[in-house]
Each structure stands twice: as C-alpha cells, then as structure tokens.
Coordinates of C-alpha atoms and ligand atoms in Angstrom, one line a residue:
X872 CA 30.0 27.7 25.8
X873 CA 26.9 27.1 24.1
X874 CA 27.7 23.8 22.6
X875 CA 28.6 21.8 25.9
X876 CA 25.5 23.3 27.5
X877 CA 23.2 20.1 28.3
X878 CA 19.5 21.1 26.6
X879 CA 17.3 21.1 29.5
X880 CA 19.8 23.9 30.9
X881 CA 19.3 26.0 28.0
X882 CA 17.7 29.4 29.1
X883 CA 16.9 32.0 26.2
X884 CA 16.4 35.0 26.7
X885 CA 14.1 37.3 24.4
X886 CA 15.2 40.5 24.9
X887 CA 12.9 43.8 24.4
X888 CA 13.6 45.7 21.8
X889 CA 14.6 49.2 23.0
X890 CA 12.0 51.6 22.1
X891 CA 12.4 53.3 18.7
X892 CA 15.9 51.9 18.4
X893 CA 15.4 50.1 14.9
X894 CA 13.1 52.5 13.5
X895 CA 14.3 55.4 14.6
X896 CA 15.7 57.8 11.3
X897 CA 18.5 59.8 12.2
X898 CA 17.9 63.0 13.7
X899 CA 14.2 62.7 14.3
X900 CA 13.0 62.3 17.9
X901 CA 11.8 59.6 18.8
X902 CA 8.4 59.0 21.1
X903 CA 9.5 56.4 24.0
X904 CA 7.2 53.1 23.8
X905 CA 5.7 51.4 26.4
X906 CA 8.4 48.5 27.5
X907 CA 5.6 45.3 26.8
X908 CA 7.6 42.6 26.7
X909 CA 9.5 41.7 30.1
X910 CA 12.3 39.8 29.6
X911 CA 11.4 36.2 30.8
X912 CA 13.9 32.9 30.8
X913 CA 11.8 29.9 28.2
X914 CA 13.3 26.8 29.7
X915 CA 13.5 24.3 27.2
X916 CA 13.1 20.8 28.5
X917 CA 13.3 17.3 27.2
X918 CA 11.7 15.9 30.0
X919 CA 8.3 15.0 29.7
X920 CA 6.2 16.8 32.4
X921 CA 5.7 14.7 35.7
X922 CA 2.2 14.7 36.6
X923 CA 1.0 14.4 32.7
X924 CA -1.2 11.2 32.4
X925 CA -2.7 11.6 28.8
X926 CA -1.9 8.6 26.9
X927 CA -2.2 8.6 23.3
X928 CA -4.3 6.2 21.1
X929 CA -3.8 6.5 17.4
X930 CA -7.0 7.8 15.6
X931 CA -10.2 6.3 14.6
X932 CA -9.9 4.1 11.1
X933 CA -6.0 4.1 11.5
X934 CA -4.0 0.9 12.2
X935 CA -0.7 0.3 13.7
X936 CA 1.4 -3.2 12.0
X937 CA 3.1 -4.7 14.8
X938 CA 5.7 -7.8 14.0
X939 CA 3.1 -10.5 14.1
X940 CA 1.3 -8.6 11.3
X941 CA 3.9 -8.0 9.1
X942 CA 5.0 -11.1 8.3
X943 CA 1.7 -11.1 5.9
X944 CA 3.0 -7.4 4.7
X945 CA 6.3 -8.8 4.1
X946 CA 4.9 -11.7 1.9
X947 CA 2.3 -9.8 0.2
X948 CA 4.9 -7.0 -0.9
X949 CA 7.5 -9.7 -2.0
X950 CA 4.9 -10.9 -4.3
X951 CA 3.9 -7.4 -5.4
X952 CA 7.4 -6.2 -6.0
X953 CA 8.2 -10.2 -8.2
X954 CA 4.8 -10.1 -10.0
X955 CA 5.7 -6.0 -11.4
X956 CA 9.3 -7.2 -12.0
X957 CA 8.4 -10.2 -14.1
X958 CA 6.0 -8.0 -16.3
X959 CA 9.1 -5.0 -16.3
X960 CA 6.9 -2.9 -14.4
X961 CA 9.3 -0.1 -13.2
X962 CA 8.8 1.2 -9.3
X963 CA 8.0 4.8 -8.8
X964 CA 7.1 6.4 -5.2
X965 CA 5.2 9.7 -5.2
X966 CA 4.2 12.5 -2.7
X967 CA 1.7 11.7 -0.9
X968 CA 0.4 14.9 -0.1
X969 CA -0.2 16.4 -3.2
X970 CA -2.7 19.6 -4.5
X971 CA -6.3 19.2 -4.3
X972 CA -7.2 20.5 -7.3
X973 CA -5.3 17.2 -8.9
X974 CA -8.1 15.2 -7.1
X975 CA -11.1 17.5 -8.1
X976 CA -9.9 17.5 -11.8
X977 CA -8.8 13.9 -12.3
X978 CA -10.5 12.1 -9.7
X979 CA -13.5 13.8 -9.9
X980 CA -14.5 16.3 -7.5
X981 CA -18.4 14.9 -7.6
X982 CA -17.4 11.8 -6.9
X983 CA -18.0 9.6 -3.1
X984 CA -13.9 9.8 -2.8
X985 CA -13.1 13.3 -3.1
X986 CA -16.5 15.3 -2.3
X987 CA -16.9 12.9 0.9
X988 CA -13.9 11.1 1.7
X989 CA -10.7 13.0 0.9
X990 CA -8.7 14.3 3.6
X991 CA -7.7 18.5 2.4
X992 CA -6.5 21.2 4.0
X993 CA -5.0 24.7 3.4
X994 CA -1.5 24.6 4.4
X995 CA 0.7 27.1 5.6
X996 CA 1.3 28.9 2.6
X997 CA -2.3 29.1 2.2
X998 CA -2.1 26.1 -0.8
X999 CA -5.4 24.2 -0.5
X1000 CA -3.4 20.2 -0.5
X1001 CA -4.7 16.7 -0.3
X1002 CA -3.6 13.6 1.5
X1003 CA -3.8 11.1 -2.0
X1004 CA -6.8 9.5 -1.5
X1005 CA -5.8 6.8 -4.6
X1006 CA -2.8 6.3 -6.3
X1007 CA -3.4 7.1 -10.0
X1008 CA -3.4 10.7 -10.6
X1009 CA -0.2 11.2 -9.0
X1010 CA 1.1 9.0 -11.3
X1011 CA -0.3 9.9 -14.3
X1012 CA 0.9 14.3 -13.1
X1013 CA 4.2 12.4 -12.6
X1014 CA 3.9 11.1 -16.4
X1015 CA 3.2 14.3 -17.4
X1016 CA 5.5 16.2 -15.4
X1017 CA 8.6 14.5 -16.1
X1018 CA 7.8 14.7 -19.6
X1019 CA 7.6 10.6 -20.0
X1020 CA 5.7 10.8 -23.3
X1021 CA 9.5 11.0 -24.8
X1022 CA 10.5 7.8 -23.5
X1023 CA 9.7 4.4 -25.7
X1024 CA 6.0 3.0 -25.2
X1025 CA 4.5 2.0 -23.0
X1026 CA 5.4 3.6 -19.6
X1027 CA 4.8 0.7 -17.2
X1028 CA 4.7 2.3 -13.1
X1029 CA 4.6 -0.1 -10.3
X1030 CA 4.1 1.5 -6.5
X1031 CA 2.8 0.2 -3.0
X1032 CA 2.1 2.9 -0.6
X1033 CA -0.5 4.2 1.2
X1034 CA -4.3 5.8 0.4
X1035 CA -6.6 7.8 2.9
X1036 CA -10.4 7.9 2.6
X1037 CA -12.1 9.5 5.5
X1038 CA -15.2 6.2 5.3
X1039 CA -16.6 4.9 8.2
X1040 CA -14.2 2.1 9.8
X1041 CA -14.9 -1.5 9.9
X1042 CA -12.7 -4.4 8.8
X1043 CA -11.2 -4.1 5.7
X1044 CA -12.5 -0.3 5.6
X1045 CA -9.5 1.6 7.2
X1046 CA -9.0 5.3 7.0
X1047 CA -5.4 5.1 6.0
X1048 CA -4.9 1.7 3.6
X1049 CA -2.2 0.6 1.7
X1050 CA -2.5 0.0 -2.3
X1051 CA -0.1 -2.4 -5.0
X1052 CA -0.9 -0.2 -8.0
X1053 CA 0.5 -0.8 -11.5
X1054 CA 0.1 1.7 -14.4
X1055 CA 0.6 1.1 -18.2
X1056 CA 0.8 4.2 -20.3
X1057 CA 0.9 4.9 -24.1
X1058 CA -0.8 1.9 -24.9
X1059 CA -3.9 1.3 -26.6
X1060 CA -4.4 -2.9 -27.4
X1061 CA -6.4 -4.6 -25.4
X1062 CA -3.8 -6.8 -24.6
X1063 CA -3.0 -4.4 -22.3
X1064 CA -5.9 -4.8 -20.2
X1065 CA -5.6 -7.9 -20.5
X1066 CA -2.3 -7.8 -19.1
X1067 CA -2.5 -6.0 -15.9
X1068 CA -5.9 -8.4 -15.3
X1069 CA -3.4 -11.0 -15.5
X1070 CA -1.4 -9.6 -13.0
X1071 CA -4.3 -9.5 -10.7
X1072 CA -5.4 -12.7 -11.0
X1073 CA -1.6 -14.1 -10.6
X1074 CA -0.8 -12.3 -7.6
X1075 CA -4.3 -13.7 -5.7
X1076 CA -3.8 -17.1 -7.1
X1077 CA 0.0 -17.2 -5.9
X1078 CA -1.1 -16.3 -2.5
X1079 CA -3.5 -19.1 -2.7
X1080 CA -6.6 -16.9 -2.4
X1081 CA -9.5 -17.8 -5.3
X1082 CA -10.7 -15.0 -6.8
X1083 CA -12.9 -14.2 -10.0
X1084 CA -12.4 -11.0 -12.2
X1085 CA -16.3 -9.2 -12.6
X1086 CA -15.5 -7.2 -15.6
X1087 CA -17.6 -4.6 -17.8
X1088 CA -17.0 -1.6 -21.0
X1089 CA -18.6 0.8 -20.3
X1090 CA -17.9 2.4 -23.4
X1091 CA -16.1 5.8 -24.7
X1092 CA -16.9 9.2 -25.5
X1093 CA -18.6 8.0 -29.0
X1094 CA -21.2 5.6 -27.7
X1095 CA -21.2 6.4 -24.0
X1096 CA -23.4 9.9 -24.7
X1097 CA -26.5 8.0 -26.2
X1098 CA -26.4 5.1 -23.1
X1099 CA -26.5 7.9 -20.6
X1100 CA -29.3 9.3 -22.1
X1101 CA -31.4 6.1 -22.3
X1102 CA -30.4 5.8 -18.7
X1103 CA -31.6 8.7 -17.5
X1104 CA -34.4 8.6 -20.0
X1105 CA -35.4 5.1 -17.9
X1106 CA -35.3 6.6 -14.5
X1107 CA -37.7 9.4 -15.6
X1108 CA -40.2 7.1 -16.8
X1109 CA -42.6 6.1 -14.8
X1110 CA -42.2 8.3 -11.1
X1111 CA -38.5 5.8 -11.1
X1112 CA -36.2 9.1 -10.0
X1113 CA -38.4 9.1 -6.9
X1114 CA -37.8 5.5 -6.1
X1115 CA -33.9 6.6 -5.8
X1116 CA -32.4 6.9 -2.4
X1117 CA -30.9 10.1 -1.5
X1118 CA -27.4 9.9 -2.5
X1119 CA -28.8 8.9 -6.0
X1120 CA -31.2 11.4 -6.6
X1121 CA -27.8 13.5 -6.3
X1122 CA -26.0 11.0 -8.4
X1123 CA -28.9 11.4 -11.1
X1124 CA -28.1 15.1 -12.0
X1125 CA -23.9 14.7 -11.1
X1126 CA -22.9 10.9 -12.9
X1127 CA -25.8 8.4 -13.8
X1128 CA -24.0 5.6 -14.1
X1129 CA -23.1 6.0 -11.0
X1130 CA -27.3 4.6 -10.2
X1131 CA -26.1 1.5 -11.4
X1132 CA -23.1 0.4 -8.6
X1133 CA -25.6 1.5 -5.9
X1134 CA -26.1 -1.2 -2.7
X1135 CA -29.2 0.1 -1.8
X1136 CA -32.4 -2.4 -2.0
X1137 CA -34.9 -0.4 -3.6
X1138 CA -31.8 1.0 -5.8
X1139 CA -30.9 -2.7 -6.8
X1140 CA -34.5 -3.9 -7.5
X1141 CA -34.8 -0.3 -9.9
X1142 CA -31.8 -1.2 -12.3
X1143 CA -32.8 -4.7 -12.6
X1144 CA -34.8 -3.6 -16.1
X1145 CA -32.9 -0.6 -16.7
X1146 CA -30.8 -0.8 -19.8
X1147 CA -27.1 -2.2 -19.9
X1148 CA -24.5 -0.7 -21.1
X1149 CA -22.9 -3.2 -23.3
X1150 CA -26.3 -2.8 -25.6
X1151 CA -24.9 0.6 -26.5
X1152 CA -21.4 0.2 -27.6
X1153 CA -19.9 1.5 -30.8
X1154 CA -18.5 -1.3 -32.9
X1155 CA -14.6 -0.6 -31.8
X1156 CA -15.2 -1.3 -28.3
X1157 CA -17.4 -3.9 -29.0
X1158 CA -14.8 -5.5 -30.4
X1159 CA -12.3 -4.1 -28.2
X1160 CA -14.3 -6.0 -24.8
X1161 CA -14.9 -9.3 -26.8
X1162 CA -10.4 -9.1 -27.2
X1163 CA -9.8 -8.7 -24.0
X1164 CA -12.2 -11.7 -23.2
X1165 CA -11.1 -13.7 -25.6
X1166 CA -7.4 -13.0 -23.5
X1167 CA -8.7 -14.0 -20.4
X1168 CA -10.2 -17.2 -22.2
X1169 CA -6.8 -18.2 -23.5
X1170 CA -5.8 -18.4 -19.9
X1171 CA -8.9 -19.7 -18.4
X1172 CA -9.1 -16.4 -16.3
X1173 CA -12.3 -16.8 -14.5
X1174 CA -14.2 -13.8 -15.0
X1175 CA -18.3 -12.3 -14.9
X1176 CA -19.7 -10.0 -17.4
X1177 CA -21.2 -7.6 -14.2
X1178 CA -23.2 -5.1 -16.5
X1179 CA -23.7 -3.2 -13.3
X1180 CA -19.9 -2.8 -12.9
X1181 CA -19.3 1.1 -13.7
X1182 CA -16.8 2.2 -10.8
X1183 CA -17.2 5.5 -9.2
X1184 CA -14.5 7.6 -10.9
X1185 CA -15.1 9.7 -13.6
X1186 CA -11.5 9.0 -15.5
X1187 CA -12.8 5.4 -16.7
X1188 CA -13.6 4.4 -20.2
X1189 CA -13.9 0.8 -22.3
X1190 CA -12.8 -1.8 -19.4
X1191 CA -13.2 -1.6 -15.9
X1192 CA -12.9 -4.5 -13.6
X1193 CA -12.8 -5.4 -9.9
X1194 CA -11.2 -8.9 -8.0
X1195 CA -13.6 -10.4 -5.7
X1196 CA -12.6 -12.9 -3.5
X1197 CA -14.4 -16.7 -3.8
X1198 CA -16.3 -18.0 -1.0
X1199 CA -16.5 -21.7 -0.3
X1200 CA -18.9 -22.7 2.4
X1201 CA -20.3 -26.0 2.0
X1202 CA -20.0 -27.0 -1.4
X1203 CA -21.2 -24.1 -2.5
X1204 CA -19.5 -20.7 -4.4
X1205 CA -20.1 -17.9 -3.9
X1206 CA -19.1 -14.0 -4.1
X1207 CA -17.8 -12.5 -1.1
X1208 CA -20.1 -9.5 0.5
X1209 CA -16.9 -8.0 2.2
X1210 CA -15.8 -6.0 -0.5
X1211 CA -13.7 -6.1 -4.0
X1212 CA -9.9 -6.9 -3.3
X1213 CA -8.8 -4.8 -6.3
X1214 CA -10.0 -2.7 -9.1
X1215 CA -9.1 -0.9 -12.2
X1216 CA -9.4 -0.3 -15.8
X1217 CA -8.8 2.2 -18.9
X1218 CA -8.5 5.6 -18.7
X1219 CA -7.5 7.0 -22.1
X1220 CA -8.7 10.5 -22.1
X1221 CA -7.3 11.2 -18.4
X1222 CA -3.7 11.9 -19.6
X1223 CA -4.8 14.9 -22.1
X1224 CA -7.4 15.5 -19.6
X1225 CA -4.7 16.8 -17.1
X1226 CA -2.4 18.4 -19.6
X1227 CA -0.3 15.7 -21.4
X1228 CA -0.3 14.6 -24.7
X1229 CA -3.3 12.0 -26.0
X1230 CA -2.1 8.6 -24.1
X1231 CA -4.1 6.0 -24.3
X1232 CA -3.6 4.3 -20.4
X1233 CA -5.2 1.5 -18.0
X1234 CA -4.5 0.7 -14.4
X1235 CA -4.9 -1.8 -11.4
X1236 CA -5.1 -1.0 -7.8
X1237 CA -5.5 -4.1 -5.5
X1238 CA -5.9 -3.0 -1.2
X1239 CA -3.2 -4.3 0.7
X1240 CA -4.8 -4.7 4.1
X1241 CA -8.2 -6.9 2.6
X1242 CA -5.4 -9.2 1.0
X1243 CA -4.3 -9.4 4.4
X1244 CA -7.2 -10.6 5.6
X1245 CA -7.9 -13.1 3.3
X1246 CA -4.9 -14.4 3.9
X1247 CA -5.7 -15.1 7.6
X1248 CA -9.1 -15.7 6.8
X1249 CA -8.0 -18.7 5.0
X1250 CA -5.6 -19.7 7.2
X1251 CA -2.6 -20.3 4.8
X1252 CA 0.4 -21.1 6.2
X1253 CA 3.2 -18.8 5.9
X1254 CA 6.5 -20.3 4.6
X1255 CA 9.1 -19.7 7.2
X1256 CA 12.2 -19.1 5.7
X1257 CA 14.4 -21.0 8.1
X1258 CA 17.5 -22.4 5.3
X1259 CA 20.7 -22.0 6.6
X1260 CA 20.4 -20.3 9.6
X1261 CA 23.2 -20.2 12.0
X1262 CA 23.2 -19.4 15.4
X1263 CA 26.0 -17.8 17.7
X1264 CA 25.8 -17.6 21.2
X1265 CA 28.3 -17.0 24.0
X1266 CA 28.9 -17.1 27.6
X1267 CA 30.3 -14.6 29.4
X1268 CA 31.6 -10.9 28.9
X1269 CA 34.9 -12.0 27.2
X1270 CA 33.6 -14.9 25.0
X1271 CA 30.5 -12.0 24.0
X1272 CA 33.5 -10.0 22.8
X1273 CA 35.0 -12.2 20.4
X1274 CA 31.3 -13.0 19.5
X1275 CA 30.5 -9.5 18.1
X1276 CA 34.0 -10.0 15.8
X1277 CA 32.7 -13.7 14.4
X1278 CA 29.0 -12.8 13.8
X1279 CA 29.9 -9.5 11.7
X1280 CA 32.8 -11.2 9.9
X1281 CA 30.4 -14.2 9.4
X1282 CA 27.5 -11.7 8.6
X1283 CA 29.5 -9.9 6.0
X1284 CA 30.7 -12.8 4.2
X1285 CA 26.7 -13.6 3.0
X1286 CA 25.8 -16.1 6.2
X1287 CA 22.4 -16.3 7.6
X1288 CA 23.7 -15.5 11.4
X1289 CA 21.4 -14.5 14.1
X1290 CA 22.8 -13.8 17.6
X1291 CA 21.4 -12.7 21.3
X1292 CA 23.9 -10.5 22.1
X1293 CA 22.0 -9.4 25.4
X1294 CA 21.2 -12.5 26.7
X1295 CA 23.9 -14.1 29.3
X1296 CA 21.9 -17.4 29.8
X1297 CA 23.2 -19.7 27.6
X1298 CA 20.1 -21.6 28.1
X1299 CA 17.7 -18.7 27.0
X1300 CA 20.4 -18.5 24.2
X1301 CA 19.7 -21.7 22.4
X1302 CA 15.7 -21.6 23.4
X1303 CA 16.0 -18.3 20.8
X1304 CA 18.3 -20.4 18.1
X1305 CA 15.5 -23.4 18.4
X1306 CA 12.6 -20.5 18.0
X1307 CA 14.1 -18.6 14.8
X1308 CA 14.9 -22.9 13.4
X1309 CA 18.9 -22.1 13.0
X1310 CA 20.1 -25.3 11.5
X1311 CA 23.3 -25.0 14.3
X1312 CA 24.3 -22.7 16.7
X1313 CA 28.1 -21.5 17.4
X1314 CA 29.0 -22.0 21.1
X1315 CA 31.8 -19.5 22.7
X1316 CA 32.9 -19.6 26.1
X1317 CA 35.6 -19.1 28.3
X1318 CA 37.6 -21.8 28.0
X1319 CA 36.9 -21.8 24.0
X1320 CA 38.4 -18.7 24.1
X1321 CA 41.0 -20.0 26.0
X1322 CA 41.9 -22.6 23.5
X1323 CA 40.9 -21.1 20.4
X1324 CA 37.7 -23.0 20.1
X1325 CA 34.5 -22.8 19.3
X1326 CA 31.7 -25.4 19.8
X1327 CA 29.2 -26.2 17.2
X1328 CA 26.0 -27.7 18.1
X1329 CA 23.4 -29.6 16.1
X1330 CA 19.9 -28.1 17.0
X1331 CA 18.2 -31.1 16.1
X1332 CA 20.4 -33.5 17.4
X1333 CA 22.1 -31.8 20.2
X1334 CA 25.2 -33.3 19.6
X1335 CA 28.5 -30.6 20.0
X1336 CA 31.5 -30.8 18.2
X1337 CA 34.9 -28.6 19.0
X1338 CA 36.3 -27.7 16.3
X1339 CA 39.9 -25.5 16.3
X1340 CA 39.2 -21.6 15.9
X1341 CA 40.9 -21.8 12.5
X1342 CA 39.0 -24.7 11.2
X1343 CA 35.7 -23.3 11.8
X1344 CA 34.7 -21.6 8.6
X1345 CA 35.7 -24.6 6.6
X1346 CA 33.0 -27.0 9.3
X1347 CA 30.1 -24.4 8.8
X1348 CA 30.7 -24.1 4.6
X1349 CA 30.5 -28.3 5.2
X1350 CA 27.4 -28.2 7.5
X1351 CA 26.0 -25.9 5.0
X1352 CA 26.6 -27.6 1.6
X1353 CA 25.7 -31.1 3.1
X1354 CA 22.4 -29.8 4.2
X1355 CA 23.4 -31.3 7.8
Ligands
AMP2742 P1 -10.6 1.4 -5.3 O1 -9.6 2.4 -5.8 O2 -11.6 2.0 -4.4 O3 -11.1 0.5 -6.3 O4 -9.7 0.5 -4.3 C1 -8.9 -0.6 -4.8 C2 -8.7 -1.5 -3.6 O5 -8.2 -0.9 -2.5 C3 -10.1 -2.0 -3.1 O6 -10.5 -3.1 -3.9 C4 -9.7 -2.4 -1.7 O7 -9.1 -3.7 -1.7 C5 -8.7 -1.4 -1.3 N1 -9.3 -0.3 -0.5 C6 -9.9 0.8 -1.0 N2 -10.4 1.6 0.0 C7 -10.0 1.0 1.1 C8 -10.2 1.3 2.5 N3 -10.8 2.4 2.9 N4 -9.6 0.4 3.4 C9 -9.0 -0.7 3.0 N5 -8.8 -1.1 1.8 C10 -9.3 -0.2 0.8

C-alpha cells in the first residue's frame, strides 16, 4: 500500500498520454502522435547525494544569531517589549513581503532605500513584491486596511522584526537587520513626539548606553515650499550645483533637502552657509518645535538642534530626530561616526497620502543589531538570571526514569528546574548545575529509588541531605523561601 511505502522507495511513474485519447471528439479520426514521452521511474530520495561536497555559507550582509549572541537579543527585546507596554503601545506583526508599489508610493521611490537598496521581485503570479525594507508603511496600509481610524485615538503600534537594505556590509551595516519600531496614530500634539523621543532615550539609558537625541522641523507643506526654493536658489548661485558630488547633482532635481544630510567633504563644506531650515518655519511649527523642546527640557532629555538633520524619506514633516550614541574617550564627548542607533519623526500627510482618512502620525525606529553592539562595545554585564534554579540529576537508567516524572511534575508546578537528561556522569551532571548557578541540585540514584529518597545537595556548600520521597516538595518550597 502506498502509505507503508518508505519514501526513498517511492517510484512514480508518468505515464504517456495515449495519442488523441483526451481530445479525441467522438466519431472523428483521430491522427496517431508521435509517443515523446517514455515512461521513466523518478526516484525520490531523501538521501542527500554521496559524492556532493558543496557546503553552504549564508549570503553576503546576512548574519546568523548563535546562543552566545542572543543573550543580548533576549535583553534588548525584553526591554523593547516593557518600554511599549508601559506606554500601552499595542504589538502588531506584519508581512514582510509586501507590494512594491507600497514602497515607491510611501517610502519614496527616489529615495537611497527603495531606488538603490530595496530587495523586489516579480513573483509567480507575475505581482511585482518587496522584501520591507522599513517598518512603517506596512503599518500605516495595516492602519488603513483594517479600517483603524474607527477605533479611539490614538492608535499606538509596537513591532520588532526584521528590515532588508541591499547597502554594502560592514559592522552595524547588515543586509537583513532587525528594527524596535513604535507608531502613534491620530494624534497631532507635540506631546506626542515628545513621547515616543522619550521612549528612545529610555530604552538606551536602561541599557546603560548614553545617547543624545539630534533633533530638527523641517517644516510642513505651508512653509516648507519657500525653504526649498531658497535652497535650491543657494546651490545655483555662484557655479555651487557643480561643486555637488554625483549622487547630489541627482538629489538636486529629485529632493533638495536631501543636499543637506550628505557625508561627502566638499558636500559638507557647501551647506555650511546654505540656509537652515528652522529660518523658514510658519508660525505653528515654530511653536510646535519650541513644545516639543520644551518636553524634552522638563526631563533633561539631552538633545542638539542638527539643522542639517532632514532624513532621507519623503513621508516626513515638522519633527524628525535620530539617537546617536555618546563617545567617551579620555575625558572628552563626543558623537559616535558609526552611525545613528535610531530615528524617526512626524509623518502627517502619509496616512491620506496612501488612502486613509487625514491622520496626523509620528514614529520611531531604533536598529536592533547596532544596539547590540554597543552593548558589547561597552562591555556591560549581562544580568544572569540565576534565582531559584533547581537542579535534578540522576544516576542510572532507572533513577533517570523516575527523574523525567519529578522534573515535569516539578516543572509544571512553576519551578525553575533544569536537568541533563542525557548525561550518565553524575560528575558532568553537577559541573552543568554549577555552570547554569542552580541554587541546589536533586540527586536520584539507585538506592534512592530503592528507599524512596532523594538527595538534595547545596551547590555552594556541597553538603547533601536525604530527605524521604514524600517530604521533598515541602524541603525545596523551604530551601526556596529561606533563600538557602
Ligand atoms: P532608518 O530607518 O534608516 O533611520 O533606520 C533606523 C535604525 O535602524 C538605524 O538608526 C539603525 O540603527 C538601524 N539600521 C538601519 N539600516 C540598517 C542596516 N542596514 N543594518 C543594521 N542596522 C540598520
């Protein structure tokens, strides 16, 4: 029967179709084909084939996590996941493949991440599709699509997952990165931004990295007009346009604020007299900027006015900010060269702008991986989180079955209990109880089992105790409430 046939015995057979015997209409004579397709066993095998030596090496800019590396991930999504909690930030998790044309409209398709970073392809229904190369315009089409503009304002999204930017790879530049984003829609006070810079600044300072918040307005779609115009009206003058590097002669036509956020030297030494921004702001985001400073200053927030700070999305309007780490080397403070650890700001028109009703919006994303780094940079410890760890160990087959019965009663009940199952060495047994820091280990052997025993045994002492099989809960809910 086909069912109990093992899978590498599995022949199929594609049989040839006999000539004209589907199409043939009744009655009508039918012109024999030429028989094409032999019929020829496909052996299906799961074994992999003998002599193949490739080995496979996961691609360029793409990192693999291994157990010494997540205990960072771990600690930097626990503090995610408490920081969007305490602010009711509710998690979402969206595709991450999702259309292209989200990115080109939303995103912007001019812009570094989508026209030269963005990995698209045309899938296999012929639908042009985008691995996300951020995190915000899925959530704002989610907004949208599930019709969130009913619910109470604001609409506050929390997700962690990952990006991918086709860049060139170096450290804290990887091809597929991992984002803590947080979204606030329908909400227009500045309090707002104000809020989710907050946020920011708590999660770096709780993971004891020092960071100051460069912060800008780069105005709205009343006063920005008239700045972009003196802009390009000051690159003209004076033979400046041909001073620009390449990519910014391109920017100059397709977004010229984007002239401003460029690393180039003879870029940077150009918009040193160029005008700024903040010179040209209508009189409510004027005051809408000096509110959310005046925020930060209630919570001595350390921040820098960077006139220079624009971001390279076209979605952005009023505040935009990025979190760059502190430096200390000898005294001295400085701004880190290796890259912003997070960024964000308002986006008020980009709700409408993909089909929703007017919602006013803002948003943080902050790079898992550079956050990361930092971290080890820095070489802060990690907590281990040893409380109340309990051990079981046994010796021998029959002991290692009554074993199996304690540690998932004693697991189910709510105790920390870590075992070795595998191991026969008692030995090896307690070297893994001292290496995890259990607080005692349970000791089962024969003759326990014999007498309905159970040895426990101090791991910082080494003293051993018998205690009767019956008794034994009662001596670990002891050990654990006297903190022995
Ligand atoms: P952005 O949306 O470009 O402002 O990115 C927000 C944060 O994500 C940055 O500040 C970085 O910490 C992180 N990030 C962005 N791109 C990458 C990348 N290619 N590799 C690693 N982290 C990244």
């Amino acid at each position: 029967m086909l069912q109990r046939c093992r899978r590498e015995n599995i022949k199929i057979y594609t049989m040839p179709k006999k000539a004209g015997a589907k199409s043939a209409k009744a009655g009508q004579p039918v012109k024999a084909k030429k028989r094409i397709n032999k019929a020829k066993p496909v052996k299906i095998s799961s074994e992999p084939k003998a002599k193949s030596s490739r080995r496979f090496s996961r691609l360029r800019g793409m990192r693999d996590v291994l157990p010494e590396e997540y205990k960072y991930w771990d600690l930097v999504i626990k503090k995610a996941t408490e920081l969007a909690r305490a602010y009711d930030f509710k998690t979402v998790k969206t595709p991450i493949l999702e259309s292209l044309e989200l990115y080109n409209k939303s995103t912007g398709k001019d812009t570094d991440i989508v026209a030269k970073e963005m990995y698209s392809f045309i899938d296999k229904n012929g639908d042009k599709v985008a691995l996300r190369p951020e995190l915000t315009p899925s959530l704002v089409r989610a907004y949208i699509e599930h019709g969130m503009f009913n619910l109470p304002q604001p609409v506050k999204f929390f997700t962690l997952g990952p990006i991918f930017r086709h860049e060139k790879p170096q450290a804290g530049r990887y091809r597929q990165s991992y984002q803590f984003d947080i979204e606030i829609f329908g909400e227009e006070n500045p309090v707002a931004d104000f809020l989710i810079i907050l946020i920011a600044y708590n999660f770096f300072r709780e993971l004891q990295i020092d960071v100051q918040i460069q912060i800008n307005n780069i105005g709205c779609q009343e006063c920005r007009p008239e700045y972009i115009q003196k802009l390009v009206e000051y690159y003209k003058a004076r033979g400046n346009r041909s001073k620009l590097c390449n990519d910014c002669k391109k920017r100059f036509t397709r977004n010229p604020l984007r002239l401003l956020d460029c690393k180039e030297a003879g870029c940077l030494e150009l918009r040193e007299e160029a005008p700024q921004v903040v010179d040209y702001l209508c009189d409510n985001c004027r005051e809408y900027f000096i509110k959310v400073l005046e925020y930060l200053d209630e919570l001595d927030i350390p921040y820098s006015l960077n006139p220079y700070l624009v971001r390279g999305l076209d979605y952005y309007n009023r505040t935009v900010f990025e979190v760059w780490p502190i430096e200390e080397e000898e005294n001295e403070t400085s701004i880190s060269q290796q890259g912003a650890l997070g960024g964000g700001g308002r986006y008020d028109g980009l709700v409408e702008h993909m089909g929703g009703r007017p919602t006013p919006a803002c948003g943080l994303a902050i790079g898992v991986e550079r956050t990361i780094l930092k971290i080890k940079e820095k070489n802060i410890p990690l907590k281990k989180d040893t409380a109340n760890l309990i051990f079981i160990a046994q010796l021998g087959d029959q002991a290692r079955r009554k074993v199996i019965i304690i540690f998932e009663e004693l697991r189910r009940a709510g105790y920390r209990v870590r075992q070795a199952f595998t191991k026969n060495s008692l030995k090896a047994q307690l070297e893994e109880a001292n290496r995890i820091g259990a607080k005692f280990s349970l000791i089962l052997g024969q003759k326990e089992v014999m007498d309905e025993t159970i040895l426990i045994r101090d791991m910082d002492s080494g003293i051993q105790e018998v205690v009767d099989f019956k008794k034994a809960r009662a001596e670990i809910d002891k050990r654990l409430a006297n903190g022995d």
